[in-house]
XYZ file of C-alpha atoms in Angstrom:
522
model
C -49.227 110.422 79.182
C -46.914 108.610 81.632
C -47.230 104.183 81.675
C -48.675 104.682 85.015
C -51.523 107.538 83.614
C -54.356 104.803 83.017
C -54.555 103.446 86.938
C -55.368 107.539 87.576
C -58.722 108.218 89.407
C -60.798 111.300 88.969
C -59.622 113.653 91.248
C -56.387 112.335 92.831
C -52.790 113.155 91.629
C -51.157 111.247 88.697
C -49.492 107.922 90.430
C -45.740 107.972 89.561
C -43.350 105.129 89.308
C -41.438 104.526 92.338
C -38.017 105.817 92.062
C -35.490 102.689 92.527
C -33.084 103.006 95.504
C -29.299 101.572 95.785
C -28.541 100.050 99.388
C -25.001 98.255 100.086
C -25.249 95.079 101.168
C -22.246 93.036 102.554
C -22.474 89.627 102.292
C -20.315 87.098 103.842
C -20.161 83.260 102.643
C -21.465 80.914 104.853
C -18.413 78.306 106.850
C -19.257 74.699 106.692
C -18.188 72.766 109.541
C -17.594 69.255 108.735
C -17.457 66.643 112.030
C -15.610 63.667 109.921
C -13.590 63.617 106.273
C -15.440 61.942 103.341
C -14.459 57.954 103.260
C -13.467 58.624 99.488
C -11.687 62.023 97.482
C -13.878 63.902 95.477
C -12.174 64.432 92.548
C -12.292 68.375 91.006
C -14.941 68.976 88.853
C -12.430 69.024 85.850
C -11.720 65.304 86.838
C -15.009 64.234 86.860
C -15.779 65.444 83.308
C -12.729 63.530 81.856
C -13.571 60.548 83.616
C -16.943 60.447 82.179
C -16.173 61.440 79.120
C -13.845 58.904 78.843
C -16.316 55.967 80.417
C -18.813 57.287 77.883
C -16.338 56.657 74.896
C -15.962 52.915 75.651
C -16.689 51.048 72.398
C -17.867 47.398 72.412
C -16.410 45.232 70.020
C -18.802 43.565 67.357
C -20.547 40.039 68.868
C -19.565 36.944 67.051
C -22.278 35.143 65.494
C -22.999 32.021 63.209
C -26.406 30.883 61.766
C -28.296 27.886 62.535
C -31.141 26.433 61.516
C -33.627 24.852 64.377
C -31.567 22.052 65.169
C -28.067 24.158 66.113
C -26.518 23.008 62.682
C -24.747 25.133 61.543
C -25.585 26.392 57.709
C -22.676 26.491 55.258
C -24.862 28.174 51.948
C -23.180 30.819 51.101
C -24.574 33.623 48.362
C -22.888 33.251 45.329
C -22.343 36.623 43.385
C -23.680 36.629 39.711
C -22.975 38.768 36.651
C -25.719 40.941 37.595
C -25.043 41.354 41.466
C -21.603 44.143 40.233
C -22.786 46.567 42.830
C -21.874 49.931 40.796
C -21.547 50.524 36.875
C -19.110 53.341 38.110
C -16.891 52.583 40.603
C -15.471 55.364 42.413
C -11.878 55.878 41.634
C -9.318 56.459 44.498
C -8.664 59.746 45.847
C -7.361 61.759 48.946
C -9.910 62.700 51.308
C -9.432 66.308 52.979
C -10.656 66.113 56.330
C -9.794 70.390 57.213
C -13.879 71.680 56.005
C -16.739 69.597 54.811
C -17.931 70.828 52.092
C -21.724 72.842 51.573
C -23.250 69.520 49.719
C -21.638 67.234 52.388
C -23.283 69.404 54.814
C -26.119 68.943 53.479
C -26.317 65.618 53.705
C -25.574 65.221 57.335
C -27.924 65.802 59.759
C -27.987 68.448 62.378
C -26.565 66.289 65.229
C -24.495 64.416 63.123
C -22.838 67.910 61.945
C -21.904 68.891 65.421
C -21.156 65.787 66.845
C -17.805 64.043 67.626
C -17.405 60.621 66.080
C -17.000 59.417 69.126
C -20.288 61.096 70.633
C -22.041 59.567 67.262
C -20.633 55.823 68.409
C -22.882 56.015 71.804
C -25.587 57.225 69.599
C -25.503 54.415 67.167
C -24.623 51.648 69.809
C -28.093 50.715 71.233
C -30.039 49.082 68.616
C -33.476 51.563 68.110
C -36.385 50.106 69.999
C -39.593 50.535 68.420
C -43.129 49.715 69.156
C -45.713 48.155 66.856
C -48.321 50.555 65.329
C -51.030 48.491 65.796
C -52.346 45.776 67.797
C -50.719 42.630 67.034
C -52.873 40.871 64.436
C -52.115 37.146 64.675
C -54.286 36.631 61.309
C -51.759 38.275 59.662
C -48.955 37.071 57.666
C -46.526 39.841 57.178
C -44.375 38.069 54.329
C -44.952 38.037 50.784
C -44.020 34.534 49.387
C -43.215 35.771 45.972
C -40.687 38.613 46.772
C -38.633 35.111 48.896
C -39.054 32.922 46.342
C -36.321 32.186 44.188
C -38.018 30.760 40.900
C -40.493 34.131 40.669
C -39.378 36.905 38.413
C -37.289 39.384 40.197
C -37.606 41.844 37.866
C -40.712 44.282 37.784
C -41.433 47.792 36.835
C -40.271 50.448 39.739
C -39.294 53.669 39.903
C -35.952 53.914 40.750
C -33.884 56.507 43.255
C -31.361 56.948 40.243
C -34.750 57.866 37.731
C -35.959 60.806 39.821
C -32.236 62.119 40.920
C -29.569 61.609 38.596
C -27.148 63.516 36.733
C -26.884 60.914 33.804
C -30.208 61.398 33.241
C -30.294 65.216 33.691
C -32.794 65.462 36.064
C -33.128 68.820 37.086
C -31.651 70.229 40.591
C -29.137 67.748 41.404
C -25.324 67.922 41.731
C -22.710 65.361 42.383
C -22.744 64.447 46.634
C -19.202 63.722 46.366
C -17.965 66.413 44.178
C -16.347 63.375 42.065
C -13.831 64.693 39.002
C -14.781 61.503 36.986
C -18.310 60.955 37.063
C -20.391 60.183 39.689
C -20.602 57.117 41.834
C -23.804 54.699 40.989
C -24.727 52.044 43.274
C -27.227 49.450 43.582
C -28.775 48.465 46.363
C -29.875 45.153 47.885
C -33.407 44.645 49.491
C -33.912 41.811 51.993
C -36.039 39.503 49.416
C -34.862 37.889 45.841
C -36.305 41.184 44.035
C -34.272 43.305 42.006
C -32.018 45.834 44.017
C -32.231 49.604 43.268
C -29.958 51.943 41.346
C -28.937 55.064 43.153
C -26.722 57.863 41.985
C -25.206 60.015 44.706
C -25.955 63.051 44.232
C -27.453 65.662 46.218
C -30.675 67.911 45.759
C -30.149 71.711 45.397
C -32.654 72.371 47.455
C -32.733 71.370 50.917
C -36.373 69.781 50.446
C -35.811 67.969 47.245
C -34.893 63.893 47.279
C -32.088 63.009 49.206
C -30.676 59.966 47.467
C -27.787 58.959 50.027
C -30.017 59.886 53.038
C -32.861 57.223 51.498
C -30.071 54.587 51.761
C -29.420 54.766 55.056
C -32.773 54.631 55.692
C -33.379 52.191 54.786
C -30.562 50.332 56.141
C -31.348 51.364 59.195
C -35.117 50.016 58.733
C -33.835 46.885 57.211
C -31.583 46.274 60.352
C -34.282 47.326 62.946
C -37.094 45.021 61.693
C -35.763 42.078 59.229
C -32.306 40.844 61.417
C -31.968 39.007 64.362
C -30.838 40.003 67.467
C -28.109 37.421 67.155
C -27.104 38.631 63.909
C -27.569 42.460 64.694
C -23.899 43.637 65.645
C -22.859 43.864 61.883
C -25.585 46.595 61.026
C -25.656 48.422 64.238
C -22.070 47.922 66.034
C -21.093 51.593 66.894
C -17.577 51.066 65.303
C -17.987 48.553 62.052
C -21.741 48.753 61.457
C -23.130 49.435 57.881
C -24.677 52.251 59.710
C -21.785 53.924 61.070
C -19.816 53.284 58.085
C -22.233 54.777 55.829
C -22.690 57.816 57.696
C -18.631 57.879 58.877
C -18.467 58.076 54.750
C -20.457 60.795 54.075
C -18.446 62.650 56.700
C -15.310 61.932 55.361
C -16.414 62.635 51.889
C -15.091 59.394 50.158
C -17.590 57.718 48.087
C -15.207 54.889 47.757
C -15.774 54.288 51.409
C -19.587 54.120 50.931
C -19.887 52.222 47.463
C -17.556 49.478 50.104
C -19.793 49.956 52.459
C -23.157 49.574 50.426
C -21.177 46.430 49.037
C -20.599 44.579 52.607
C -24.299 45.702 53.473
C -25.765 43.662 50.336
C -23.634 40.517 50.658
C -24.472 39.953 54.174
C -27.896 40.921 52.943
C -28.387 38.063 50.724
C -26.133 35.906 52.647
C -29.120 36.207 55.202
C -31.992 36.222 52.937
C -30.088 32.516 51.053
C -29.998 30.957 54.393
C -34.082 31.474 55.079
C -32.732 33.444 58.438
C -34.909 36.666 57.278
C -37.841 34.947 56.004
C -38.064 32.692 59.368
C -37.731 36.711 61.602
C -40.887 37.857 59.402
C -43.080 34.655 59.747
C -42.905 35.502 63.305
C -44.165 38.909 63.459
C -47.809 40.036 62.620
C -47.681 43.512 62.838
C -45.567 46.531 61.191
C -44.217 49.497 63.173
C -44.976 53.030 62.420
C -41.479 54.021 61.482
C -41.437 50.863 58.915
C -44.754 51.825 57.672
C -43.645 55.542 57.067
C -40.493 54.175 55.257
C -42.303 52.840 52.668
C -45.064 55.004 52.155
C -42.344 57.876 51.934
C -40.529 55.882 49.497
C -43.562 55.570 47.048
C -45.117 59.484 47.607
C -41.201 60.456 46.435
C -41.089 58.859 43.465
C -44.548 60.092 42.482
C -46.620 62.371 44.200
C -43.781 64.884 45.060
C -42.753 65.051 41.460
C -46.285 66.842 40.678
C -47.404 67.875 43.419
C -48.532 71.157 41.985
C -50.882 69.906 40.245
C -52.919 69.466 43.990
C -52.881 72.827 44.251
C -55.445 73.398 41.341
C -58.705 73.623 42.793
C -62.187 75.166 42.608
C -62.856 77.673 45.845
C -65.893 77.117 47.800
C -66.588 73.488 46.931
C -65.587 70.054 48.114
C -62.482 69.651 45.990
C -60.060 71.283 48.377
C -57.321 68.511 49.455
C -55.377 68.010 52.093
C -54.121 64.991 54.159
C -54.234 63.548 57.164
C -50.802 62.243 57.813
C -49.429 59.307 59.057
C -49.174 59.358 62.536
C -52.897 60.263 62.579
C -53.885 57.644 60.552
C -52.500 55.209 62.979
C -54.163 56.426 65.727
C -57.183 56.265 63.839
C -56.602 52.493 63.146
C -55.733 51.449 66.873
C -59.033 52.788 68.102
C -61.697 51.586 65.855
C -59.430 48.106 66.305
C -59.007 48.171 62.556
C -57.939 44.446 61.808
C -56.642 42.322 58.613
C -59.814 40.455 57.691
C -62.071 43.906 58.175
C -62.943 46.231 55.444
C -61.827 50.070 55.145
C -63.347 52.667 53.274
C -61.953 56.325 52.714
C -64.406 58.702 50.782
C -62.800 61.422 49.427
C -59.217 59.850 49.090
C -57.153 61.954 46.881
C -53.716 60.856 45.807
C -54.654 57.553 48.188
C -51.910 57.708 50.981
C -54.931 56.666 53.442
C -55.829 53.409 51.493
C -52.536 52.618 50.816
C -51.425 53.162 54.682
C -54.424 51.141 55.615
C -53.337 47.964 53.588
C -50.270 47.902 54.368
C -49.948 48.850 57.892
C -53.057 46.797 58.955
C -53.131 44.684 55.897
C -56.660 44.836 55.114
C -59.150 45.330 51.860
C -58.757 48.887 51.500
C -61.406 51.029 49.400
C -60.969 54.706 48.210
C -62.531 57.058 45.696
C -61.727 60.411 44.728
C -63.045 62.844 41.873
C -60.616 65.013 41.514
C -58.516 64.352 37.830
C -55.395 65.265 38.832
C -55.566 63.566 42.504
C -56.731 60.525 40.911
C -53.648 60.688 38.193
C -51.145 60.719 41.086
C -53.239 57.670 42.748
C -53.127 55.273 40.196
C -49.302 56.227 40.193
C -48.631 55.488 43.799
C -50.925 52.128 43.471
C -48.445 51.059 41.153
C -45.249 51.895 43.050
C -46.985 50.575 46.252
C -47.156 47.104 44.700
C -43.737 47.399 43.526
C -42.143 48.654 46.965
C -44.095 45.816 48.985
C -42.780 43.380 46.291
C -38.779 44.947 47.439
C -39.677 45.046 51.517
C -41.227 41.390 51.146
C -44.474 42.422 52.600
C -47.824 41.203 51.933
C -50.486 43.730 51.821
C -54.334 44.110 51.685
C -56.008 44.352 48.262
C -55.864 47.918 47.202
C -58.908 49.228 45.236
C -59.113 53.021 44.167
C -62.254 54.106 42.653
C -62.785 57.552 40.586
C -65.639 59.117 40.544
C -68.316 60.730 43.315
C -68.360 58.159 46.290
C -72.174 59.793 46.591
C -73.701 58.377 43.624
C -70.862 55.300 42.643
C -72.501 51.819 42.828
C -68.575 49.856 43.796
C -68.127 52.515 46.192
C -71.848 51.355 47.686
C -71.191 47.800 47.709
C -68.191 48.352 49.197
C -69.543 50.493 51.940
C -72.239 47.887 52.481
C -69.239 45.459 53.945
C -66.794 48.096 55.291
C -65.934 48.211 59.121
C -64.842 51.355 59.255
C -65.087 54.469 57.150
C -62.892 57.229 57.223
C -64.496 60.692 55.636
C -61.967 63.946 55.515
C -65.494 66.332 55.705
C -63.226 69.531 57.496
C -63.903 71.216 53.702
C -66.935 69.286 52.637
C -70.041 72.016 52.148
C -73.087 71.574 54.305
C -75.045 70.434 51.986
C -72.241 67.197 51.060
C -71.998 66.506 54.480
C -76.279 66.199 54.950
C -76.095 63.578 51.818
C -73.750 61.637 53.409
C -75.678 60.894 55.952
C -78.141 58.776 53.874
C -75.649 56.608 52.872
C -75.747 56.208 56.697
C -78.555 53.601 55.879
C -76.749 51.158 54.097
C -74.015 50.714 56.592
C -74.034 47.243 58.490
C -74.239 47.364 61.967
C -71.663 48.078 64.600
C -69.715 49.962 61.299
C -67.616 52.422 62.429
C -67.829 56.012 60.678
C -64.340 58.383 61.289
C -65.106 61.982 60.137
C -63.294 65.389 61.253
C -66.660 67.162 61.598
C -69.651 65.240 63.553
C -72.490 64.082 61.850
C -74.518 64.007 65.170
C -75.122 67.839 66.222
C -73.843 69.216 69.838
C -76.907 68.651 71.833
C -79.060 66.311 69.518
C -81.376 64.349 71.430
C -83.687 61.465 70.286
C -87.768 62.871 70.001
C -90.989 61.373 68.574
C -90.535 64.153 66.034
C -87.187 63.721 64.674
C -87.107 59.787 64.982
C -87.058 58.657 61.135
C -83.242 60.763 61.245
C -80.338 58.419 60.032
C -78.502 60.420 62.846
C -80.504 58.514 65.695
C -78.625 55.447 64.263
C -75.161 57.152 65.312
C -73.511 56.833 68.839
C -70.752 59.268 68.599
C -67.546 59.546 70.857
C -65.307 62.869 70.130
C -61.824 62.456 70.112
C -58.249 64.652 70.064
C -55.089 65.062 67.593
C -52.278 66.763 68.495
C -50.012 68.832 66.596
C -48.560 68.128 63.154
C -51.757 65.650 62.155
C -52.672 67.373 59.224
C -51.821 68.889 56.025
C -53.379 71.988 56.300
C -52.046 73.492 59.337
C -50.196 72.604 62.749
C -52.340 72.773 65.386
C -54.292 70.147 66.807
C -58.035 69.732 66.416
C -60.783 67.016 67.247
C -61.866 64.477 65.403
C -65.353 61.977 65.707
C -65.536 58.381 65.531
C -69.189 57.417 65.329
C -70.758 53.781 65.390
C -73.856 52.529 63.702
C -75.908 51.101 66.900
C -79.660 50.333 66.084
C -80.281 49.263 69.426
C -80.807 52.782 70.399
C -83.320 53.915 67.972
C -85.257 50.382 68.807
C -85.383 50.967 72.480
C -86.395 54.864 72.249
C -89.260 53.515 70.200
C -90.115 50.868 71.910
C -90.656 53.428 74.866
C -93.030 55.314 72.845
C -95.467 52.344 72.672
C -95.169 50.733 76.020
């Protein structure tokens, strides 16, 4: 059977394919007549790319800047260097640098762009400081800084987990080799946060595999985070300057493959660091913001889910087949969204039933700053919580951020009575029901009941069924207390796969019900 057999009628020939036929056409290019000369040359095409090329090369040099307190005085306090601020307990030692082939673990380490970039084309790139938005609305009840973490009597030391525990040759943590290739040991560092807490120790190496913990990537992270949100415009150029920034000199380091060149470079970064943080000029940027950005948020919260979570996360994957203890996670991005449209605000109360290793709760308190509530049953997801609510405290502690009170719960969020009293006071409640059984998500509903009024309920499947309308008959339902609005996420929202979905955000409104039966009887 020919492709064109199945457009054959009953009783009419077999329809062939049209044979193709060759004709010779001659064609002549058009003449432009031109009645007057351009006022200016046109330079050949060839021109034109050099010339832009070249204007796009331009490097400005770095602003000069001094600090001042509110008056225009001039500060002269200057961070003195103690015993304990030595930057690395291994130097690196001097060597040539080979500049022919990078090697596979310096590869590695660079990112995509950077790897087929110029260094010039990675100056434009760097030059513009990043602008980014806030996550939420601005909350002018909150205070962003934590006065401990700027205050120089506190303790600065505190438990943490630290970069160099999790990826370290030292301490023979498995899949990790040198990033440098060093022939003596390899290069520690510590880094400097912008508060008066301890600084973290780092030891650059690289993982194995390409999705293990990237130790050298997390520090410019970081400095890139620190720059964008703790350092004044005026005071900008040295992180950001596309020639002598910390930025570009961290990342011009890991090109070159000289460690020396970063363990300077993480040096500079931390003196200027506490330079800033000894003359109050970071603490007085924070006290005037009241909101975090999404990228700043996800910094952290990455930061804390490395050093714990991702070290076990098999043990997530143990669960029991057709019940409710299936996890997965709404991520980040998400979450936000989530926040901005139920207007989630500092002095409010969240609630997030069915929380597993508690990235929700501890998103919500630090990103909005509120009282954050979750409970989960599952052992091993509760294990991993109590982990990350430790290293959450410590991380906000480093960033200088003050955060809502964080309160994980184990146990079933049906039948717990903290859970209840909290839900009697929350303001919104966020419920992950995509793998909750029928029968879960009917008993949820009664604790519909206890919610206070105008409480907002979040949930991936609706409580309220398509089509449910208010009757004499069904009006003693907890569902008749629910005004629902359906809502989208896009792409890469969840764990569990990559599409987008819909999600319901549903509001306890009694006025409803009341005048439905008031109708009844008048």
């Amino acid at each position: 059977m020919g492709f064109f057999d199945h457009l054959q009628k009953k009783g009419t020939g077999v329809i062939q394919a049209q044979k193709a036929q060759i004709r010779r056409v001659e064609c002549k290019p058009p003449i432009v007549r031109s009645s007057s000369a351009p006022s200016h040359p046109v330079k050949p095409p060839s021109e034109r790319a050099h010339s832009e090329s070249s204007a796009k090369r331009i490097v400005t040099s770095p602003r000069k800047s001094t600090l001042s307190d509110s008056t225009g005085t001039v500060k002269k306090k200057v961070a003195v260097a103690s015993k304990s601020d030595h930057l690395a307990v291994n130097p690196p030692r001097s060597r040539s640098v080979s500049r022919k082939r990078s090697s596979p673990a310096v590869q590695q380490l660079l990112s995509s762009s950077d790897g087929s970039e110029t260094d010039e084309s990675l100056d434009i790139r760097l030059s513009k400081r990043t602008k980014v938005s806030a996550s939420a609305e601005p909350d002018l009840k909150r205070q962003l800084r934590s006065e401990i973490a700027f205050s120089e009597t506190a303790e600065h030391s505190f438990p943490m987990v630290h970069a160099m525990d999790i990826a370290s040759i030292e301490k023979k943590t498995p899949g990790f080799s040198s990033a440098f290739k060093e022939p003596s040991g390899c290069t520690t560092i510590a880094l400097q946060y912008p508060t008066y807490s301890q600084r973290e120790r780092y030891q650059l190496v690289i993982p194995r595999e390409n999705d293990g913990f990237k130790p050298l990537e997390d520090i410019v992270q970081v400095v890139e985070t620190v720059s964008h949100n703790y350092i004044p415009e005026d005071q900008i150029s040295a992180f950001t300057d596309d020639s002598t920034g910390y930025i570009r000199l961290l990342r011009r380091a890991i090109k070159q493959e000289s460690p020396k060149d970063f363990w300077n470079a993480v040096k500079a970064y931390n003196e200027t660091i506490r330079r800033l943080r000894d003359e109050g000029v970071i603490a007085k940027h924070l006290d005037a913001m009241h909101s975090l950005s999404l990228p700043w948020v996800e910094r952290i919260l990455t930061q804390v889910y490395s050093r714990t979570v991702s070290l076990r996360v098999e043990s997530l994957k143990k669960y029991e087949s057709g019940t409710d203890n299936v996890y997965g996670e709404l991520l980040p991005r998400f979450i936000s969204d989530i926040f901005q449209k139920t207007h989630l605000k500092s002095d409010q109360v969240f609630v997030d039933l069915g929380s597993g290793v508690g990235n929700v709760v501890l998103q919500a308190a630090l990103e909005v700053g509120c009282e954050s509530w979750g409970c989960e049953m599952m052992q091993n997801a509760c294990d991993l919580a109590r982990l990350q609510q430790a290293e959450f405290k410590a991380r906000c502690r480093l960033w200088g951020l003050s955060s809502g009170k964080v309160h994980l719960v184990q146990g079933d969020f049906l039948d717990n009575e903290r859970i209840a009293k909290a839900l009697r006071r929350a303001d919104v409640v966020l419920i992950n029901n995509q793998a909750f059984t029928p029968e879960t998500n009917n008993r949820i509903i009664n604790l519909l009941l206890d919610l206070k009024e105008g409480c907002q309920i979040v949930s991936l499947k609706s409580f309220v069924p398509t089509g449910h309308k208010m009757q004499a008959r069904n009006l003693n339902s907890p569902i008749n207390l629910l005004s629902v609005e359906r809502h989208n996420y896009w792409s890469d929202s969840v764990s569990w796969t990559n599409a987008g979905g819909t999600y319901f955000i549903a509001k306890k409104d009694s006025s409803r019900l009341r005048a439905f039966s008031d109708s009844l009887y008048n």
